[in-house]
JSON list of C-alpha atoms in Angstrom, two decimals:
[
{"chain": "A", "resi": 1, "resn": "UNK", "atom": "CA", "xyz": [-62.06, 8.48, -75.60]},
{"chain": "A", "resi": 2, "resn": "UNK", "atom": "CA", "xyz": [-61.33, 9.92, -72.12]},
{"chain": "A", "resi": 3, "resn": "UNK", "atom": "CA", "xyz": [-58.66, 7.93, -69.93]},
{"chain": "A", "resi": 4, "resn": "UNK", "atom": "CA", "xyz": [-60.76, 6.78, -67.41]},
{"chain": "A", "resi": 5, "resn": "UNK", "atom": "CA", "xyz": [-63.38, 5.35, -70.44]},
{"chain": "A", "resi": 6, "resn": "UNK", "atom": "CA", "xyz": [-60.02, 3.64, -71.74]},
{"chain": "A", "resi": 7, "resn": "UNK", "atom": "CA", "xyz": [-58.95, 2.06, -68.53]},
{"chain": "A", "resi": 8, "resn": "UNK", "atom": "CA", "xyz": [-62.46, 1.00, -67.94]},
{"chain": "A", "resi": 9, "resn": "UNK", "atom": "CA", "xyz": [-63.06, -0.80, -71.00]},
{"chain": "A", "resi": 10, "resn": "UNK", "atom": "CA", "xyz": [-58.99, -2.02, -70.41]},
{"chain": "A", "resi": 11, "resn": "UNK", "atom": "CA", "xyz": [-60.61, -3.58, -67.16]},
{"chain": "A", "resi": 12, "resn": "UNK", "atom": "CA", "xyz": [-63.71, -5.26, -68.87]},
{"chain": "A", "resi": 13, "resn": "UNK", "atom": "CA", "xyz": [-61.56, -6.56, -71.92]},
{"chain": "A", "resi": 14, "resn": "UNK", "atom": "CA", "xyz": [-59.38, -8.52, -68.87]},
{"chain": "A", "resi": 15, "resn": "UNK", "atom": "CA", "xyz": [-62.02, -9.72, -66.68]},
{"chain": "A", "resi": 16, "resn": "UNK", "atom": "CA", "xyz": [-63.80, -11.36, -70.10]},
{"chain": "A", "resi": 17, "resn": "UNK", "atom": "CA", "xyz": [-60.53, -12.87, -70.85]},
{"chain": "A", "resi": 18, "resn": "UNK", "atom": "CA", "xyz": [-59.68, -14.07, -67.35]},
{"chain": "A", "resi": 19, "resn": "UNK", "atom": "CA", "xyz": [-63.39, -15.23, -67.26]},
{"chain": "A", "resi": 20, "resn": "UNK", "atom": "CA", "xyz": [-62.96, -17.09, -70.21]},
{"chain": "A", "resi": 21, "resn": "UNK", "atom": "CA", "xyz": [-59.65, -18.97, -69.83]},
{"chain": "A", "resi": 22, "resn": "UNK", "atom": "CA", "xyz": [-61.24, -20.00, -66.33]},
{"chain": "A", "resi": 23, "resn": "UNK", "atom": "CA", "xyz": [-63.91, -21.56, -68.03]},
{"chain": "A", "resi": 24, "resn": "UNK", "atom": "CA", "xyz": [-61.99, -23.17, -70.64]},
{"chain": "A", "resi": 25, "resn": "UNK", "atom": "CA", "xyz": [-59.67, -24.77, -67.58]},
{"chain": "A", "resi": 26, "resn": "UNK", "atom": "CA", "xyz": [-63.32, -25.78, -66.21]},
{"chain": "A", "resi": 27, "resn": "UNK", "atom": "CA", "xyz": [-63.83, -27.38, -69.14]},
{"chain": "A", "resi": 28, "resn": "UNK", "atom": "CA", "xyz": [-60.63, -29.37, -69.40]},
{"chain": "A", "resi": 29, "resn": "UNK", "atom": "CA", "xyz": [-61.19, -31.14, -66.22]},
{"chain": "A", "resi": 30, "resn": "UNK", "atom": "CA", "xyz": [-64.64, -32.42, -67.06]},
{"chain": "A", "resi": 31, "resn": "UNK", "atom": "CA", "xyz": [-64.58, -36.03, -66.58]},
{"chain": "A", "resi": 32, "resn": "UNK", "atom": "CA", "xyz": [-61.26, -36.51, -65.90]},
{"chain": "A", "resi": 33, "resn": "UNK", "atom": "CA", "xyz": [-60.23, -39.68, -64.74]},
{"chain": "A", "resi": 34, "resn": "UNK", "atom": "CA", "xyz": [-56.72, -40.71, -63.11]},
{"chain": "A", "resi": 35, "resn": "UNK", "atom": "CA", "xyz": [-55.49, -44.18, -63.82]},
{"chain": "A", "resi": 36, "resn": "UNK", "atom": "CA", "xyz": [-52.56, -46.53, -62.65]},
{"chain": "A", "resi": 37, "resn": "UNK", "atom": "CA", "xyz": [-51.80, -49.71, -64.43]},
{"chain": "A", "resi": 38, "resn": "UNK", "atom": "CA", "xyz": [-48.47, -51.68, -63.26]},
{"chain": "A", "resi": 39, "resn": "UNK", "atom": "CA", "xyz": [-46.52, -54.24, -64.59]},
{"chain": "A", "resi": 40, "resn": "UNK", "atom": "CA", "xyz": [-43.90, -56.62, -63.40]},
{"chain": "A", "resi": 41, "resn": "UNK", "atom": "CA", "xyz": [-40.85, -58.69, -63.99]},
{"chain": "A", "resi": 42, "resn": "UNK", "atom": "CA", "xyz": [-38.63, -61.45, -62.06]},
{"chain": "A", "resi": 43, "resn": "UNK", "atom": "CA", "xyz": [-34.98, -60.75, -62.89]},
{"chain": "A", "resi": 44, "resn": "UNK", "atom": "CA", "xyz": [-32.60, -62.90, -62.02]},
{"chain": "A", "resi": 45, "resn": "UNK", "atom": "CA", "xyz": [-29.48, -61.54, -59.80]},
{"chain": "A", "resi": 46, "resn": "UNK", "atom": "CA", "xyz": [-26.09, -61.43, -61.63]},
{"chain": "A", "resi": 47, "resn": "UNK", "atom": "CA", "xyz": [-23.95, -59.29, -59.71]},
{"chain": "A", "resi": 48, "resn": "UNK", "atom": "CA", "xyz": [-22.57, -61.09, -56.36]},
{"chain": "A", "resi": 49, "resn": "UNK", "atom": "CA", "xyz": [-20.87, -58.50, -53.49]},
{"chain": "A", "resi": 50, "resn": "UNK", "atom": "CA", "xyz": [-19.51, -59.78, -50.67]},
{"chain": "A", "resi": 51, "resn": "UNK", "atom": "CA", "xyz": [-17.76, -58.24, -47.99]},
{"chain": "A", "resi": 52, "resn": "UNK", "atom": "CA", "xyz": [-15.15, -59.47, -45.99]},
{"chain": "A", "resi": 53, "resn": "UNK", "atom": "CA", "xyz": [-13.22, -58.02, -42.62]},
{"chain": "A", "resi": 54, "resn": "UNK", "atom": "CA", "xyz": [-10.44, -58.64, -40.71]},
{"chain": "A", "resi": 55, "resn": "UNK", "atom": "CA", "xyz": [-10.94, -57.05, -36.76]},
{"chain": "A", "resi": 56, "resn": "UNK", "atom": "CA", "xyz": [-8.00, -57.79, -33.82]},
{"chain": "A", "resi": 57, "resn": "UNK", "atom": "CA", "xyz": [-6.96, -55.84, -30.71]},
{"chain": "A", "resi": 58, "resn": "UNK", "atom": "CA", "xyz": [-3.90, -55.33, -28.97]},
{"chain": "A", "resi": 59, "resn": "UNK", "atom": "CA", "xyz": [-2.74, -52.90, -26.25]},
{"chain": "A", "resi": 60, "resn": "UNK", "atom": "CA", "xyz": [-0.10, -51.81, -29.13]},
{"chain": "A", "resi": 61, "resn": "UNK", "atom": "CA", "xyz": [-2.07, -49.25, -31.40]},
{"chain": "A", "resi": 62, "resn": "UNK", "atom": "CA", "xyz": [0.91, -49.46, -33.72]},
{"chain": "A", "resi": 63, "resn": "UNK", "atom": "CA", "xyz": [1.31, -53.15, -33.81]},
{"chain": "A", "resi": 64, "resn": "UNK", "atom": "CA", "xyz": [-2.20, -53.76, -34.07]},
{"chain": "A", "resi": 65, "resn": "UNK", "atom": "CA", "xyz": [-2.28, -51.05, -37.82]},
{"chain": "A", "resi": 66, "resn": "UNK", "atom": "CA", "xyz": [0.64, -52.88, -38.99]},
{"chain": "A", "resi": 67, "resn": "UNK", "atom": "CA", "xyz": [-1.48, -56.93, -38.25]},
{"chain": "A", "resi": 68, "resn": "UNK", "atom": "CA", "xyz": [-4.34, -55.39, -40.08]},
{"chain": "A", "resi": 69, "resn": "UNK", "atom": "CA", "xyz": [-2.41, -53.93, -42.88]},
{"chain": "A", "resi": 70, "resn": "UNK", "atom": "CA", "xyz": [-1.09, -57.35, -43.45]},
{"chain": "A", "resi": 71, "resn": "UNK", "atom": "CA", "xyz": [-3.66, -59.49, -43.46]},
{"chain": "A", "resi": 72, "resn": "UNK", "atom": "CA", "xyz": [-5.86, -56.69, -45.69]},
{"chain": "A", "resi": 73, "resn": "UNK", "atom": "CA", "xyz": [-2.61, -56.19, -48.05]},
{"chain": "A", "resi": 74, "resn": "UNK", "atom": "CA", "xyz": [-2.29, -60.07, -48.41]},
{"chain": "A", "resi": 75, "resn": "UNK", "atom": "CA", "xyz": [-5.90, -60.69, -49.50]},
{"chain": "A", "resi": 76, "resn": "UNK", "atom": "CA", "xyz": [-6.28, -57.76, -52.09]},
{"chain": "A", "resi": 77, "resn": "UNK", "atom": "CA", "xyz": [-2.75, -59.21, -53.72]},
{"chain": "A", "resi": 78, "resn": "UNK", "atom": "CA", "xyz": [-5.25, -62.45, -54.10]},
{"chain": "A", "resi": 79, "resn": "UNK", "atom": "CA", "xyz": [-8.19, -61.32, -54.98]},
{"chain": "A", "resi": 80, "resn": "UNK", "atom": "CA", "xyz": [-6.40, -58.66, -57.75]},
{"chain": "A", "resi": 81, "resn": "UNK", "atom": "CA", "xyz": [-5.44, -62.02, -59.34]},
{"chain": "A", "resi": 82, "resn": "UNK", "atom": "CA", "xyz": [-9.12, -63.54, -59.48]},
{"chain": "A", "resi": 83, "resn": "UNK", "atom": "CA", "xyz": [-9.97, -62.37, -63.15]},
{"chain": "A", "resi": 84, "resn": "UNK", "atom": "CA", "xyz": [-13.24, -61.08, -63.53]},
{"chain": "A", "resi": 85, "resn": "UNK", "atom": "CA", "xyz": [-13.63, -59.66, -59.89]},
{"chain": "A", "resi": 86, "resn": "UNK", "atom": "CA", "xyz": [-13.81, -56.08, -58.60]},
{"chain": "A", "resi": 87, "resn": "UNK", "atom": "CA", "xyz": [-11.83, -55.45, -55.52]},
{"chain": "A", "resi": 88, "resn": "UNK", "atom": "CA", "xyz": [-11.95, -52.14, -53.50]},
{"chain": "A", "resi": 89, "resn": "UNK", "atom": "CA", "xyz": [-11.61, -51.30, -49.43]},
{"chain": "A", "resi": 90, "resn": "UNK", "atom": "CA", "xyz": [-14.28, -50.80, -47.07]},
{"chain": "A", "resi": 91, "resn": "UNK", "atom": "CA", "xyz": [-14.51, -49.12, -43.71]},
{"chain": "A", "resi": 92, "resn": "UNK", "atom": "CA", "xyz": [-11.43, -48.94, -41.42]},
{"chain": "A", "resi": 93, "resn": "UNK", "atom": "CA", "xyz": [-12.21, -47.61, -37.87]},
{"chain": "A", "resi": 94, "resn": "UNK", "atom": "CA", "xyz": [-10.15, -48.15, -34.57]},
{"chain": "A", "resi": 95, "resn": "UNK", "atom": "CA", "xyz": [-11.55, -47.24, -31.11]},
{"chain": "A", "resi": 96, "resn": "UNK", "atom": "CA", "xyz": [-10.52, -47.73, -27.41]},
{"chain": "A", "resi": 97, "resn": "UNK", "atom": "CA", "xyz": [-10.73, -50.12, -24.76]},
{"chain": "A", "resi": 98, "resn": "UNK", "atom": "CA", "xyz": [-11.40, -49.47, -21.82]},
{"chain": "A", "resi": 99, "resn": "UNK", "atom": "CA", "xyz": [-10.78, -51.19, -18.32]},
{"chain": "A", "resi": 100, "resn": "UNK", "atom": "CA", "xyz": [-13.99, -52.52, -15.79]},
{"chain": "A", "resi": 101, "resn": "UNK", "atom": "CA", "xyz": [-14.21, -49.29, -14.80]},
{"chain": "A", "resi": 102, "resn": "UNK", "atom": "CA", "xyz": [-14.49, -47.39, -17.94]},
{"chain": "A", "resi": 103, "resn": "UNK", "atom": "CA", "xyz": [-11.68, -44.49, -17.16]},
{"chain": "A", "resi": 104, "resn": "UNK", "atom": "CA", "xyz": [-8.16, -45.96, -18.74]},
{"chain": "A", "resi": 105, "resn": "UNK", "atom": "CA", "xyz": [-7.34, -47.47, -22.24]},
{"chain": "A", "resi": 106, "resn": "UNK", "atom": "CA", "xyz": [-6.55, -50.65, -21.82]},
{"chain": "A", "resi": 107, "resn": "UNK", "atom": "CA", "xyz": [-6.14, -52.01, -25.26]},
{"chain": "A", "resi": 108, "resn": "UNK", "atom": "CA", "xyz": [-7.29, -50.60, -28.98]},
{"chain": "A", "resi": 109, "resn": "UNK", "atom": "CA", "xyz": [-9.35, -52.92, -31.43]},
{"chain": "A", "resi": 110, "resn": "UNK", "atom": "CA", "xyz": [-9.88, -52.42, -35.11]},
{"chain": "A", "resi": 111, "resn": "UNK", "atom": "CA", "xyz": [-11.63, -53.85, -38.21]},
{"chain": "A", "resi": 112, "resn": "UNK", "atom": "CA", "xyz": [-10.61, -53.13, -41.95]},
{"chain": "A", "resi": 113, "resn": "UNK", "atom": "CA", "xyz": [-13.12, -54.80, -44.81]},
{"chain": "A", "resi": 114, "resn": "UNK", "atom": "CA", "xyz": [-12.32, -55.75, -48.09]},
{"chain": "A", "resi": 115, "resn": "UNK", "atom": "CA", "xyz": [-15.46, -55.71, -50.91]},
{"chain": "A", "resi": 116, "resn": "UNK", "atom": "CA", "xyz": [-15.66, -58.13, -53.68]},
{"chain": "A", "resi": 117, "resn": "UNK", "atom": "CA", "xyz": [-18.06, -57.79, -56.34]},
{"chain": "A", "resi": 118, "resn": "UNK", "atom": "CA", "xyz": [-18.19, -60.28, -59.54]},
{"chain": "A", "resi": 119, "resn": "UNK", "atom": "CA", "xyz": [-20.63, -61.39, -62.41]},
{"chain": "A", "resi": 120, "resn": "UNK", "atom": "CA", "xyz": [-18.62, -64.43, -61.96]},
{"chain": "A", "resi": 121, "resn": "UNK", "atom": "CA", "xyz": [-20.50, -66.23, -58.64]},
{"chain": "A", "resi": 122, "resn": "UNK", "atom": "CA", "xyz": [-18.31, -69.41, -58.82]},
{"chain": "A", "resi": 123, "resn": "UNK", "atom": "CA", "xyz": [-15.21, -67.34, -58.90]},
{"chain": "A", "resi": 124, "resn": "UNK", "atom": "CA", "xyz": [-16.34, -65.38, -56.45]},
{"chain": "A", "resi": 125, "resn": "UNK", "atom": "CA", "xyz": [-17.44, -68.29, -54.44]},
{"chain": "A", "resi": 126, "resn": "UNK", "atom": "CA", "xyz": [-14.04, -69.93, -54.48]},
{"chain": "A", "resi": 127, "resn": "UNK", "atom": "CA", "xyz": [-12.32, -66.81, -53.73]},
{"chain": "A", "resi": 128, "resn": "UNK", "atom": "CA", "xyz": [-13.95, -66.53, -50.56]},
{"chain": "A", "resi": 129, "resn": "UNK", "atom": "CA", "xyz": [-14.00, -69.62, -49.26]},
{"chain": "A", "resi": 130, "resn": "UNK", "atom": "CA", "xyz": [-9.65, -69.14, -49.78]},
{"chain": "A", "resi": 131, "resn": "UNK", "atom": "CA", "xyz": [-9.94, -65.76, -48.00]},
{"chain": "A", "resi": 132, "resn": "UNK", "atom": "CA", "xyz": [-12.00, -67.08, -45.17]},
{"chain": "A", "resi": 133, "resn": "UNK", "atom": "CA", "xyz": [-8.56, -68.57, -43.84]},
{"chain": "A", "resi": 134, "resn": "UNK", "atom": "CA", "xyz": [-7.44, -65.32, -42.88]},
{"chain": "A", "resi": 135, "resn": "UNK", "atom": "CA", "xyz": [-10.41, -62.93, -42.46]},
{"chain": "A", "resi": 136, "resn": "UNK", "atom": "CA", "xyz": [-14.18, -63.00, -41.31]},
{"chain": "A", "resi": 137, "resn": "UNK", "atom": "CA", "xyz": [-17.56, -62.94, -43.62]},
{"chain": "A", "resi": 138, "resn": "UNK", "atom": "CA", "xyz": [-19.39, -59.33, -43.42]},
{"chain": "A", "resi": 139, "resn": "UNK", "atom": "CA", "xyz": [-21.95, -59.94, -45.84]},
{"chain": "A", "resi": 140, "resn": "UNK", "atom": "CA", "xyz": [-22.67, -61.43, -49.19]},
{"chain": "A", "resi": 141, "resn": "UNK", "atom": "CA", "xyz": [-25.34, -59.94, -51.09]},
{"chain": "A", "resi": 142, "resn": "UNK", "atom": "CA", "xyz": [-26.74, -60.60, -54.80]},
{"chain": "A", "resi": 143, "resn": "UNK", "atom": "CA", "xyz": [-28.44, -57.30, -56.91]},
{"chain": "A", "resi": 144, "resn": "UNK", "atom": "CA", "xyz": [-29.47, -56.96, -60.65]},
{"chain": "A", "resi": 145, "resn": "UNK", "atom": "CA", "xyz": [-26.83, -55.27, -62.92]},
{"chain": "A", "resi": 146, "resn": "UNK", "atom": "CA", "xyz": [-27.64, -51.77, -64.34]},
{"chain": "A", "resi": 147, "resn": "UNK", "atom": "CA", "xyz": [-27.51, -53.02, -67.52]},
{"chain": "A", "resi": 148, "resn": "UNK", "atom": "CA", "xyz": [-29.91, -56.23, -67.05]},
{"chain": "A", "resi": 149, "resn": "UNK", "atom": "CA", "xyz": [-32.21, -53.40, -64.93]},
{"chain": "A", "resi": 150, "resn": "UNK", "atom": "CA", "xyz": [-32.35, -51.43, -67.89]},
{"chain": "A", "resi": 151, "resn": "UNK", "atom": "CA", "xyz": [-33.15, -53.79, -70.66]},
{"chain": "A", "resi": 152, "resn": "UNK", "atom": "CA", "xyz": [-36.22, -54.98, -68.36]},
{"chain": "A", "resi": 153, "resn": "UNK", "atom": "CA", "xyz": [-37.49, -51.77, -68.01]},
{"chain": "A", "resi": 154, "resn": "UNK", "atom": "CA", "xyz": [-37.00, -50.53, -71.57]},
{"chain": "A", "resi": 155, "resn": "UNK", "atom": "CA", "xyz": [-38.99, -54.29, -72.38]},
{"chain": "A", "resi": 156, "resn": "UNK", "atom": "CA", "xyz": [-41.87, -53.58, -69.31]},
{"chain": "A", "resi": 157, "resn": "UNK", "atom": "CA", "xyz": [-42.51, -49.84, -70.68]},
{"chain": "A", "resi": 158, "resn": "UNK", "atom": "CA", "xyz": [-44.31, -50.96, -73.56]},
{"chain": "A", "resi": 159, "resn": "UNK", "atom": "CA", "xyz": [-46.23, -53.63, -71.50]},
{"chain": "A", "resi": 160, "resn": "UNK", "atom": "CA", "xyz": [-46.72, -51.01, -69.57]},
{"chain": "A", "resi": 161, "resn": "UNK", "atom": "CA", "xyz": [-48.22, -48.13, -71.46]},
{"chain": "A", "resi": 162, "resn": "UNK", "atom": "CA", "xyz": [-50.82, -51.47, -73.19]},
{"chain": "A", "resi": 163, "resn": "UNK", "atom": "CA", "xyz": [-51.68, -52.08, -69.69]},
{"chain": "A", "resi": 164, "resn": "UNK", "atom": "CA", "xyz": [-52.68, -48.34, -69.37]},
{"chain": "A", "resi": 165, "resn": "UNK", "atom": "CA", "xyz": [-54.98, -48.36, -72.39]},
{"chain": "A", "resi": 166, "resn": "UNK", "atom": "CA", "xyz": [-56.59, -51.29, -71.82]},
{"chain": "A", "resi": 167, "resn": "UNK", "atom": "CA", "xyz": [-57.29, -49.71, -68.32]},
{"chain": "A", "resi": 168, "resn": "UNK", "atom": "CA", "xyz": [-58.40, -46.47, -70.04]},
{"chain": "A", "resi": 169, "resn": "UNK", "atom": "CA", "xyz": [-60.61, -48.31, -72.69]},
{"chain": "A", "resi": 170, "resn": "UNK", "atom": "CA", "xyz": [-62.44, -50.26, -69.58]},
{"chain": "A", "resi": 171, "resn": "UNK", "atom": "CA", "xyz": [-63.04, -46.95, -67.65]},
{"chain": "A", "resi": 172, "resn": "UNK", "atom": "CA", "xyz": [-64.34, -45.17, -70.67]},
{"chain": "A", "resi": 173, "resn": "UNK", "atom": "CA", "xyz": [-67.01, -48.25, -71.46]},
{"chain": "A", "resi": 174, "resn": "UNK", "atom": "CA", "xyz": [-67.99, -48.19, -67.80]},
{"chain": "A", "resi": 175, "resn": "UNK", "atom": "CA", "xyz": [-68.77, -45.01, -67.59]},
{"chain": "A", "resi": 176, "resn": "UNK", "atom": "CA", "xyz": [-70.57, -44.97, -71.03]},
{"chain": "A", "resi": 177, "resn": "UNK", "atom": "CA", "xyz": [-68.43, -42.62, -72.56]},
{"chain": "A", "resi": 178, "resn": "UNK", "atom": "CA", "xyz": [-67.62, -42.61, -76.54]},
{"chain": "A", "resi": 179, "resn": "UNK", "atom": "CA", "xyz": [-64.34, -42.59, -76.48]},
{"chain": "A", "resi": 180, "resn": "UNK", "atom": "CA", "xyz": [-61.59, -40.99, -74.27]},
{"chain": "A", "resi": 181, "resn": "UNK", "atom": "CA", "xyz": [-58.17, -38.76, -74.86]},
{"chain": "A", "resi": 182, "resn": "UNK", "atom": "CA", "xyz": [-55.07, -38.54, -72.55]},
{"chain": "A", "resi": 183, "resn": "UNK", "atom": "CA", "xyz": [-54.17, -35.60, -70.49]},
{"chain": "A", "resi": 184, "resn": "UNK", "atom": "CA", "xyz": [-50.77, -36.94, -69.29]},
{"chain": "A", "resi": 185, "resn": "UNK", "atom": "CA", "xyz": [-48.99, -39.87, -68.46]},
{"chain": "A", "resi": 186, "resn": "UNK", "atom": "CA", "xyz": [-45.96, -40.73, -66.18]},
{"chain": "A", "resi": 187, "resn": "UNK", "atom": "CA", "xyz": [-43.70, -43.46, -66.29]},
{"chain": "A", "resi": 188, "resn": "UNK", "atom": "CA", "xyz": [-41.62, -44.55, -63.37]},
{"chain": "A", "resi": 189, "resn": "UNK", "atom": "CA", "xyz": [-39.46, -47.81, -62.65]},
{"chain": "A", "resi": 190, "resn": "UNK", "atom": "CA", "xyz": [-38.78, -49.74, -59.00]},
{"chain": "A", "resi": 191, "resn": "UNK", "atom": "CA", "xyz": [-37.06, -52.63, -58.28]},
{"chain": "A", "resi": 192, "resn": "UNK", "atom": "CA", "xyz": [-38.16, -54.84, -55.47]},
{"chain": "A", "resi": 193, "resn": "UNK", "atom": "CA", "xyz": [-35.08, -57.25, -53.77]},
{"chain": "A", "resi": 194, "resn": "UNK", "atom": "CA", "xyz": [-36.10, -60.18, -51.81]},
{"chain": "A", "resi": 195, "resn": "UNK", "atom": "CA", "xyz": [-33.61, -61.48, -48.74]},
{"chain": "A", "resi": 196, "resn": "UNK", "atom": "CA", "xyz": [-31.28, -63.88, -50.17]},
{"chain": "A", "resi": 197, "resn": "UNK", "atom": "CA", "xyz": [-30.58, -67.30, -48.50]},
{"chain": "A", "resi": 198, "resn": "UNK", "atom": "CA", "xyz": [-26.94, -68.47, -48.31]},
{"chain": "A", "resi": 199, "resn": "UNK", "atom": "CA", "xyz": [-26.25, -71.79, -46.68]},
{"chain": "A", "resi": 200, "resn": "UNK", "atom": "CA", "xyz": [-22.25, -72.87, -45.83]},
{"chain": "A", "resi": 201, "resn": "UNK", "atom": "CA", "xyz": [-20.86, -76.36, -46.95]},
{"chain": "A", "resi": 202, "resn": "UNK", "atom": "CA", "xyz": [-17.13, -77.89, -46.23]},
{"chain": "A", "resi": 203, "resn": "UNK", "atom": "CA", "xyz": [-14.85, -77.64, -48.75]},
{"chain": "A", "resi": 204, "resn": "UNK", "atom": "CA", "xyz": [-13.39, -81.35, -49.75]},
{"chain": "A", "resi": 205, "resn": "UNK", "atom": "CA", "xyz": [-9.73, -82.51, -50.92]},
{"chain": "A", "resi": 206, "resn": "UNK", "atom": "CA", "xyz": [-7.42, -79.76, -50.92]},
{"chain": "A", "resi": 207, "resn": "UNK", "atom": "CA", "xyz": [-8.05, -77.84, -48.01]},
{"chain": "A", "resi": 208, "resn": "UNK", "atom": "CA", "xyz": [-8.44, -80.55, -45.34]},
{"chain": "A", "resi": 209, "resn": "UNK", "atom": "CA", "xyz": [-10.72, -80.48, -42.88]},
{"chain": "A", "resi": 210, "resn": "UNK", "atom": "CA", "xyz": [-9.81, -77.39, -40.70]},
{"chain": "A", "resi": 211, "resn": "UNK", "atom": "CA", "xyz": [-10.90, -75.47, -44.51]},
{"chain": "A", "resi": 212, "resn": "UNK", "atom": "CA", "xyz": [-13.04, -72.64, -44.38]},
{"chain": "A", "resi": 213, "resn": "UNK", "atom": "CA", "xyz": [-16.31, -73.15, -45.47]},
{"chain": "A", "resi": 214, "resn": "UNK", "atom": "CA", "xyz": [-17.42, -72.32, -49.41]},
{"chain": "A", "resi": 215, "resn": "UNK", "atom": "CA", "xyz": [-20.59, -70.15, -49.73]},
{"chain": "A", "resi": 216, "resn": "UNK", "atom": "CA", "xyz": [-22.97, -72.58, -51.90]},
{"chain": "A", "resi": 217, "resn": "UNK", "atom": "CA", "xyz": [-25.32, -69.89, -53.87]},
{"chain": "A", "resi": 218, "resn": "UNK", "atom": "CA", "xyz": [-29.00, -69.02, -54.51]},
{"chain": "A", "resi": 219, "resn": "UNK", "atom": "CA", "xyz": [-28.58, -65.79, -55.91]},
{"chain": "A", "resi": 220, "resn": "UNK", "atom": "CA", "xyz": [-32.21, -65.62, -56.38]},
{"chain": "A", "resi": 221, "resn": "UNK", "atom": "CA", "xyz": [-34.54, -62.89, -58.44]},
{"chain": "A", "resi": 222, "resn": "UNK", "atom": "CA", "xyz": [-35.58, -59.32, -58.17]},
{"chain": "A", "resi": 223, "resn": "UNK", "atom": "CA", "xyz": [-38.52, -57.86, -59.44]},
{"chain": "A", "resi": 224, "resn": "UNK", "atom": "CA", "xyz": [-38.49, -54.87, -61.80]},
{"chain": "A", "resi": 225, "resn": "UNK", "atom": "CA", "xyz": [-41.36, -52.73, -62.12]},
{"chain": "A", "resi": 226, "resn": "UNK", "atom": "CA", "xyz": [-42.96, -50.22, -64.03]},
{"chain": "A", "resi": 227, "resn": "UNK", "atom": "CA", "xyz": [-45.52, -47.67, -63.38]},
{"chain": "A", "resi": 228, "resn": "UNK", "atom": "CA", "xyz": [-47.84, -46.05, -65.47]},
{"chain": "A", "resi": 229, "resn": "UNK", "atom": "CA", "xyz": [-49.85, -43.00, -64.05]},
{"chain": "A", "resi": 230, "resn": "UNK", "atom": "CA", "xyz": [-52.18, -40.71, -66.18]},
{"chain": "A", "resi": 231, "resn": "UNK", "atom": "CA", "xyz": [-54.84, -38.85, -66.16]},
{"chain": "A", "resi": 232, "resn": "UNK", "atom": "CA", "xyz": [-57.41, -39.31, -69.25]},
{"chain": "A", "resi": 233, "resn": "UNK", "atom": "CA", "xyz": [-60.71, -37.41, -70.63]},
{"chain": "A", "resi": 234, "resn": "UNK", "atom": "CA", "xyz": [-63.29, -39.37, -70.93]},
{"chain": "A", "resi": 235, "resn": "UNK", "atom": "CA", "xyz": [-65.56, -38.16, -74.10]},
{"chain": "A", "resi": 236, "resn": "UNK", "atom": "CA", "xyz": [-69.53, -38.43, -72.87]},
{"chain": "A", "resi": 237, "resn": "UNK", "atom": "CA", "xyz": [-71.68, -39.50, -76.23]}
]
């Protein structure tokens, strides 16, 4: 066989095969169908952060450090002490003050915070309120645990993947098809956390009346969700 004979039937033998493996992806997306089924859960918050600060100024930068370092020194000594409670530091930033007319220092002002987080809420709770004395609420905040996320979503895939097949099984019968097979399918989590309420309340007996406040909690719910997308076949009788 001469070259060029050889190259042309080379040619011809590619273009069939190209031909044909366009066709058979033709084929594979006949009646394809993509499908999303969710499913839900409320999970109940049990991990509490808060986040506490103490902020002062003085026209002493030095003097000012050495207030802060105090007062954030004294409360991690207390809160190491609370059992069951994770203490670490926040954010410390200083910055300037400047006179009415904005061109000389006049005094310097910072703010150190102190996080708290806890499994523990009354602990937590009580710890606060004693800090409170001597620093300034930041934030309190309630989440789901990674481990209580987990075990939801490990319990909503199956739930999940039903709620896809049931969807599947409906599409096929509406579209009068025999049956149906699956292409692919993805499964993806996402957690959804409402605002939390937090109202204040005295504290009674031992602290007197000039007490700070103790946080009374509604830690509230989350929801965890899962997500199944796919793509399915339907089979035409």
């Amino acid at each position: 066989m001469r070259p060029s004979l050889r190259l042309a039937t080379a040619l011809t033998l590619v273009a069939t095969a190209l031909g044909g493996m366009r066709a058979m992806a033709d084929e594979q997306r006949y009646n394809q169908i993509a499908l999303n089924a969710k499913v839900s859960q409320d999970v109940a918050h049990d991990l509490m952060n808060v986040t506490l600060y103490s902020e002062d100024q003085d026209s002493d930068p030095a003097k000012l450090a050495a207030r802060i370092t105090t007062t954030l020194n004294a409360a991690i000594e207390r809160a190491r002490k609370a059992e069951g409670v994770k203490v670490s530091q926040g954010s410390r930033n200083s910055y300037p003050i400047y006179d009415d007319k904005g061109q000389r220092i006049s005094g310097w002002r910072e703010r150190a915070e102190l996080r708290l987080e806890s499994a523990d809420f009354a602990s937590l709770s009580q710890l606060t309120a004693e800090l409170l004395q001597q620093m300034k609420m930041g934030g309190m905040n309630f989440e789901v645990s990674d481990p209580a996320r987990k075990q939801t979503e490990d319990a909503l895939i199956k739930d999940a993947v039903a709620a896809f097949k049931a969807r599947a099984q409906l599409t096929t019968e509406a579209l009068g098809g025999s049956g149906y097979r699956l292409v692919s399918l993805n499964l993806n989590s996402s957690g959804f956390e409402p605002p939390i309420r937090m109202r204040m309340m005295a504290m009674k007996a031992m602290g007197g009346a000039d007490a700070a406040p103790s946080p009374e909690i509604e830690a509230g719910t989350s929801q965890v969700s899962v997500n199944a997308d796919g793509i399915i076949e339907v089979q035409m009788p």
